[in-house]
XYZ file of C-alpha atoms in Angstrom:
474
model
C 5.901 42.132 186.522
C 6.883 42.748 190.162
C 10.037 44.009 191.846
C 11.998 42.428 194.671
C 9.909 44.353 197.203
C 6.706 42.894 195.756
C 5.390 46.128 194.275
C 4.221 46.098 190.668
C 6.231 48.128 188.160
C 4.821 49.925 185.147
C 6.447 49.005 181.848
C 7.199 51.500 179.087
C 4.831 51.645 176.148
C 6.050 52.368 172.629
C 5.708 56.199 172.873
C 7.711 56.272 176.098
C 10.348 53.936 174.654
C 10.666 56.179 171.584
C 11.005 59.245 173.815
C 13.698 57.436 175.813
C 15.738 56.889 172.645
C 15.151 60.395 171.301
C 15.716 62.043 174.673
C 19.009 60.243 175.212
C 20.270 60.977 171.698
C 19.319 64.663 171.803
C 21.170 66.181 174.738
C 22.788 69.607 174.840
C 25.120 69.192 171.882
C 22.438 69.857 169.255
C 22.364 73.533 170.241
C 25.995 74.025 169.165
C 26.248 71.543 166.291
C 25.479 73.934 163.396
C 28.293 76.258 164.477
C 30.648 73.323 165.095
C 30.363 71.986 161.547
C 29.901 75.307 159.717
C 33.682 75.748 159.117
C 33.612 72.659 156.854
C 30.827 73.970 154.612
C 27.564 72.369 153.582
C 29.383 69.069 152.999
C 28.692 68.560 156.715
C 25.026 68.022 155.809
C 26.111 65.116 153.643
C 28.110 63.780 156.601
C 24.940 63.967 158.706
C 23.105 61.916 156.092
C 25.804 59.223 155.983
C 25.899 58.997 159.778
C 22.123 58.768 159.954
C 22.177 55.700 157.704
C 24.780 54.079 159.972
C 22.820 54.924 163.113
C 19.601 53.462 161.673
C 21.487 50.284 160.735
C 22.692 50.060 164.342
C 19.139 50.629 165.603
C 17.839 47.826 163.363
C 20.512 45.449 164.669
C 19.550 46.239 168.267
C 15.946 45.505 167.335
C 16.945 42.133 165.872
C 18.974 41.273 168.955
C 16.117 42.257 171.274
C 13.785 39.930 169.342
C 16.139 37.103 170.193
C 16.826 38.081 173.825
C 14.507 40.784 175.232
C 16.175 41.218 178.616
C 17.350 44.341 180.395
C 20.988 45.069 179.663
C 20.908 45.180 175.863
C 24.498 45.229 174.532
C 25.781 43.508 177.682
C 23.328 40.628 177.302
C 24.172 40.076 173.640
C 27.946 40.213 174.150
C 27.827 37.783 177.055
C 25.607 35.262 175.298
C 27.846 35.286 172.232
C 31.323 35.518 173.749
C 31.073 34.703 177.457
C 31.303 36.405 180.824
C 34.451 38.433 180.218
C 33.177 40.077 177.036
C 29.864 40.773 178.751
C 31.617 42.336 181.720
C 33.733 44.596 179.489
C 30.568 45.768 177.751
C 28.798 46.499 181.037
C 31.853 48.156 182.607
C 32.445 50.394 179.577
C 28.814 51.408 179.342
C 28.496 52.081 183.056
C 31.565 54.319 183.241
C 30.440 56.182 180.138
C 27.033 56.976 181.648
C 28.057 58.516 184.958
C 30.970 60.492 183.511
C 28.821 61.859 180.691
C 26.096 62.723 183.224
C 28.585 64.968 185.026
C 29.546 66.578 181.718
C 25.868 67.135 180.824
C 25.172 68.793 184.169
C 28.154 71.136 183.774
C 27.007 72.039 180.255
C 23.504 72.703 181.564
C 24.789 75.356 183.958
C 25.856 77.568 181.065
C 22.415 77.412 179.456
C 20.804 78.067 182.851
C 22.720 81.344 183.149
C 21.573 82.425 179.686
C 18.000 81.660 180.763
C 18.135 83.526 184.078
C 20.623 86.262 183.165
C 21.755 86.511 186.780
C 25.199 86.702 188.327
C 26.920 83.481 189.241
C 29.792 82.054 191.225
C 31.504 78.687 191.545
C 29.283 77.852 194.515
C 26.025 78.717 192.755
C 27.180 76.931 189.604
C 27.885 73.802 191.625
C 24.455 73.981 193.250
C 22.713 74.260 189.859
C 24.781 71.366 188.454
C 23.937 69.152 191.435
C 20.241 69.974 191.103
C 20.414 68.933 187.450
C 21.961 65.629 188.526
C 19.720 64.813 191.460
C 16.273 65.886 190.269
C 16.398 63.249 187.479
C 17.870 60.792 190.003
C 14.887 61.359 192.307
C 12.520 60.802 189.375
C 14.282 57.493 188.729
C 14.112 56.465 192.378
C 10.371 57.162 192.299
C 9.984 54.357 189.752
C 9.455 53.669 186.058
C 6.129 55.545 186.096
C 7.948 58.805 186.878
C 10.915 58.052 184.624
C 8.567 57.518 181.690
C 6.483 60.605 182.454
C 9.500 62.904 182.777
C 11.061 61.483 179.624
C 7.910 61.846 177.546
C 7.221 65.431 178.678
C 10.832 66.612 178.363
C 11.218 65.068 174.899
C 8.094 66.844 173.641
C 9.184 70.128 175.269
C 12.582 70.099 173.585
C 11.396 68.580 170.297
C 8.740 71.248 169.670
C 10.986 74.367 169.758
C 13.712 72.660 167.744
C 11.192 71.503 165.157
C 9.684 74.992 165.175
C 13.055 76.502 164.221
C 13.537 73.802 161.590
C 10.129 74.250 159.936
C 9.708 78.018 160.245
C 13.304 78.478 159.103
C 12.269 77.197 155.657
C 10.274 80.407 155.102
C 13.291 82.554 155.979
C 15.782 80.399 154.116
C 18.288 82.328 152.008
C 20.758 80.288 149.906
C 23.245 83.161 150.118
C 23.765 82.329 153.796
C 24.918 78.778 153.115
C 28.510 79.412 152.133
C 30.312 76.997 149.845
C 30.050 73.208 149.727
C 33.614 72.911 151.041
C 35.075 75.853 152.929
C 38.759 76.692 152.597
C 39.062 75.209 149.124
C 39.901 71.728 150.412
C 38.888 68.346 149.071
C 35.235 67.498 149.763
C 36.141 64.059 151.114
C 38.422 65.681 153.671
C 35.615 67.994 154.760
C 33.227 65.055 154.935
C 35.574 63.095 157.189
C 36.426 66.074 159.399
C 32.799 67.079 159.955
C 31.793 63.448 160.501
C 34.400 63.165 163.283
C 32.572 65.964 165.122
C 29.113 64.562 164.404
C 29.832 60.883 165.141
C 28.738 61.033 168.766
C 25.482 62.789 167.949
C 23.743 59.393 167.841
C 25.017 57.896 171.094
C 21.866 56.650 172.819
C 20.424 54.625 169.939
C 20.725 51.562 172.215
C 18.537 53.015 174.993
C 15.427 50.919 174.299
C 17.509 47.733 174.074
C 19.284 48.607 177.318
C 15.885 48.861 179.070
C 14.216 46.009 177.166
C 13.030 44.371 180.388
C 10.994 47.509 181.170
C 9.513 47.843 177.672
C 6.091 46.399 176.953
C 6.243 43.682 174.252
C 10.022 44.153 173.837
C 10.381 41.697 170.955
C 8.453 44.158 168.772
C 8.746 47.509 170.516
C 12.497 47.684 171.169
C 13.296 47.599 167.473
C 10.499 50.007 166.586
C 11.460 52.434 169.349
C 15.136 52.279 168.350
C 14.431 53.026 164.694
C 11.650 55.606 165.201
C 13.602 57.370 167.958
C 16.736 57.507 165.807
C 14.799 58.805 162.792
C 13.072 61.411 164.966
C 16.404 62.629 166.324
C 17.853 62.654 162.804
C 14.993 64.852 161.564
C 15.663 67.356 164.327
C 19.388 67.305 163.622
C 19.172 67.592 159.846
C 16.249 70.000 159.499
C 17.489 72.149 162.369
C 21.006 72.388 160.953
C 19.719 73.176 157.440
C 17.463 75.880 158.886
C 20.279 77.512 160.837
C 22.603 77.308 157.824
C 20.005 79.100 155.701
C 19.016 81.851 158.151
C 22.337 82.842 159.736
C 25.066 84.275 157.519
C 27.947 81.821 157.234
C 30.655 84.198 158.482
C 28.569 84.876 161.593
C 27.620 81.235 162.103
C 31.258 80.080 162.202
C 31.856 82.248 165.303
C 28.435 81.745 166.894
C 28.141 80.454 170.462
C 24.351 80.071 170.210
C 23.428 79.241 166.583
C 19.775 78.364 167.214
C 19.303 81.593 169.168
C 20.909 83.529 166.326
C 18.554 81.800 163.883
C 15.453 82.793 165.876
C 16.713 86.362 166.198
C 17.393 86.492 162.439
C 13.862 85.291 161.690
C 11.905 87.547 164.047
C 14.346 90.214 165.223
C 15.102 91.201 168.803
C 17.056 89.142 171.317
C 14.344 86.909 172.731
C 15.547 83.919 170.739
C 18.359 83.361 173.228
C 15.917 82.927 176.103
C 13.687 80.558 174.119
C 16.550 78.317 173.044
C 18.181 78.419 176.481
C 14.921 77.124 177.968
C 14.791 74.349 175.369
C 18.427 73.490 176.109
C 17.862 73.260 179.876
C 14.809 71.042 179.331
C 16.761 68.948 176.822
C 19.664 68.382 179.206
C 17.450 67.563 182.189
C 15.498 65.116 180.030
C 18.712 63.524 178.791
C 19.959 63.231 182.378
C 16.695 61.519 183.316
C 17.169 58.900 180.600
C 20.908 58.448 181.090
C 20.451 58.024 184.846
C 18.231 55.043 184.083
C 20.810 53.734 181.578
C 23.528 54.041 184.234
C 21.656 51.508 186.354
C 20.644 49.016 183.651
C 24.065 47.687 182.602
C 25.273 46.935 186.168
C 21.826 45.501 186.979
C 22.060 42.956 184.179
C 25.667 42.111 185.057
C 24.825 41.752 188.739
C 22.055 39.268 187.878
C 24.830 37.127 186.395
C 27.223 37.583 189.314
C 29.556 39.910 187.391
C 28.753 43.049 189.436
C 28.056 43.320 193.196
C 24.711 41.810 194.162
C 23.300 45.135 195.415
C 23.058 46.340 191.809
C 20.594 43.526 191.011
C 17.832 44.780 193.327
C 14.915 46.784 191.948
C 12.307 48.986 193.519
C 9.349 50.181 191.423
C 11.024 48.812 188.313
C 14.308 50.726 188.772
C 17.681 49.332 190.025
C 18.082 51.790 192.897
C 21.684 50.902 193.800
C 22.788 51.626 190.237
C 20.977 54.974 190.194
C 22.505 55.995 193.518
C 26.027 54.812 192.660
C 26.077 56.622 189.309
C 24.598 59.793 190.794
C 27.125 59.844 193.640
C 30.058 59.272 191.252
C 28.809 61.983 188.889
C 28.405 64.286 191.884
C 31.980 63.684 193.018
C 33.296 64.403 189.542
C 31.211 67.591 189.347
C 32.479 68.757 192.743
C 36.067 68.135 191.633
C 35.416 70.169 188.502
C 34.072 73.224 190.362
C 35.851 73.257 193.719
C 39.300 71.949 192.836
C 39.476 73.380 189.338
C 40.847 70.050 188.070
C 39.939 70.675 184.460
C 42.632 68.252 183.340
C 41.092 65.361 185.275
C 37.635 66.211 183.984
C 38.893 66.408 180.405
C 40.551 62.997 180.659
C 37.368 61.398 181.971
C 35.266 62.973 179.238
C 37.691 61.526 176.699
C 37.166 58.151 178.363
C 33.448 58.358 177.610
C 34.008 58.918 173.890
C 35.775 55.578 173.637
C 33.765 53.694 176.276
C 30.517 54.289 174.411
C 31.813 52.388 171.407
C 32.902 49.167 173.135
C 29.337 47.875 173.738
C 28.383 48.756 170.158
C 31.269 46.795 168.672
C 30.600 43.768 170.861
C 26.832 43.815 170.230
C 27.133 44.070 166.435
C 29.816 41.386 166.457
C 27.449 39.209 168.498
C 24.730 39.579 165.861
C 27.172 38.570 163.120
C 28.175 35.572 165.248
C 24.558 34.493 165.816
C 23.865 34.675 162.097
C 26.977 32.745 161.076
C 26.504 29.848 163.516
C 22.883 29.260 162.497
C 21.600 26.565 160.170
C 21.688 28.649 157.024
C 20.002 25.963 154.967
C 16.771 26.641 156.926
C 16.656 30.312 155.953
C 15.997 32.007 152.666
C 19.403 33.211 151.416
C 18.114 36.714 150.670
C 17.030 37.241 154.288
C 20.293 35.932 155.704
C 22.283 38.087 153.276
C 20.223 41.149 154.166
C 20.769 40.741 157.906
C 24.468 40.005 157.470
C 24.927 43.147 155.366
C 22.994 45.150 157.955
C 25.093 43.771 160.812
C 28.389 44.329 159.032
C 27.289 47.884 158.233
C 26.429 48.520 161.881
C 29.794 47.069 162.935
C 31.545 49.364 160.441
C 29.635 52.349 161.849
C 30.695 51.378 165.378
C 34.285 50.989 164.221
C 34.076 54.436 162.644
C 33.005 55.758 166.045
C 36.220 54.368 167.544
C 38.324 55.938 164.800
C 36.527 59.256 165.214
C 37.267 59.339 168.932
C 40.924 60.139 168.235
C 44.158 58.633 169.505
C 44.040 60.340 172.898
C 40.501 59.204 173.649
C 41.260 55.616 172.628
C 44.443 55.590 174.726
C 42.751 56.944 177.849
C 39.703 54.762 177.288
C 41.694 51.538 176.949
C 43.538 52.287 180.197
C 40.257 52.841 182.007
C 38.852 49.681 180.425
C 41.779 47.677 181.759
C 41.103 48.957 185.280
C 37.808 47.097 185.051
C 39.699 43.822 184.716
C 40.563 44.077 188.418
C 36.868 44.336 189.236
C 36.146 41.297 187.065
C 38.902 39.303 188.785
C 37.551 40.258 192.196
C 34.008 39.212 191.291
C 35.206 35.979 189.651
C 37.228 35.072 192.747
C 34.179 35.587 194.997
C 32.021 33.325 192.861
C 31.600 29.783 194.271
C 33.665 27.146 192.493
C 31.909 25.668 189.479
C 29.350 28.473 189.239
C 29.321 29.965 185.764
C 27.235 32.973 186.620
C 24.500 31.990 184.178
C 21.177 33.582 184.898
C 19.315 30.307 185.068
C 15.628 30.634 185.822
C 15.640 34.400 186.266
C 12.339 36.216 185.950
C 13.374 38.133 182.851
C 14.738 35.034 181.131
C 11.443 33.297 181.823
C 9.554 36.213 180.329
C 11.831 36.139 177.298
C 10.854 32.551 176.548
C 12.744 30.521 173.969
C 14.151 33.662 172.364
C 15.988 34.455 175.564
C 17.585 31.035 175.972
C 21.376 31.169 176.393
C 23.351 30.433 173.262
C 25.556 28.033 175.198
C 22.641 25.759 176.099
C 20.442 25.993 173.044
C 21.446 25.911 169.401
C 20.727 29.242 167.828
C 19.216 28.655 164.459
C 19.354 31.218 161.726
C 15.571 31.151 161.725
C 15.564 32.573 165.278
C 18.403 34.940 164.629
C 16.849 36.642 161.624
C 13.139 36.166 162.041
C 11.143 39.246 160.908
């Protein structure tokens, strides 16, 4: 596999693909999650379990879709093949805006952990400098090529996974059931607590699509995308669940509800002293930088795939060393501008609105991709497939669609409202690109290198009948 400049690119193996999924799922939020859900009681652990099942179903669907069409772009590719250019564009536009806005939010969150780690004084200027370093160091790793992206992702995932797993495992030996509190706090109905805690936890699994989004850079994507998606999601779930249980059992509930650093409090409760804060702050900084490394790559993949089809500007379709450089630069510059606005102009309202946009924008590609899988299954020749297999995949796809729909509902009215407005802005971009396209050109990616690599499984649905055998093959 070579790039447009003729240089060979290194493709991700299964361990790197798994670390990409895990690294993107586990950002900075894990370090506050136990305190965030503690007010609802231990019913929140049940909510985690339910969400994990939904996330794994979504991961399995992405694996199935990648078997059929293993090209870079993941959800965008599937939506476009099933429903046409406009649906594909909306998927790519939503995903792209979500990535660069959330990158700015991650960098800002990382500054707080950096101060805990260093313990020094800070100002708006120094905070901005630290945030920009967190944005641009991962961007430089991406610009250096897939070799560096994979190396940074693998190392950072191990570095943040080990201390979190350490707290989770060692916490078992310090576990005290008296610290747990009640199943439902406040005497409310357990279903209400389940729903309320799930609304907070829903976005803990954003990133499950990462391997599918970079399928063109994954070695043997027909097999490894699905495996990386499932194994990465399960790995993240283990960290989430075991870590939260450990914190619940080592930190007294009344203290945990008001905690601003629950994992640090857990370490301090186990071993005494105050060194736990420094350890967890280091893990948090590494976690956020690793997540920024992976999400910077994701920010370039959706526009790259759309640009190959003429739905984004052509500059986004060019790669160097396996990475779409224009996409990396554009997302990094936009995230930088948003970060500067946050620190220098104090426009917290603008920043808050854009963060709300991301909570909705992340769900649009999921809904379209799971709907595409349902579509592919329903249009196939069902008489050629064993009914049990077709039923199994339909149930799985409908479950993943329901999980994605739950994500939309959990975003809240304000997030959906702001997100839909921002989504509609993208229509102007689509109109502009459609008007520039030569008459009669559909934008199909005929004869592209990735489509050729994909083989028959990557053939467009509009030009080749999609049989149920292809759609649900093991």
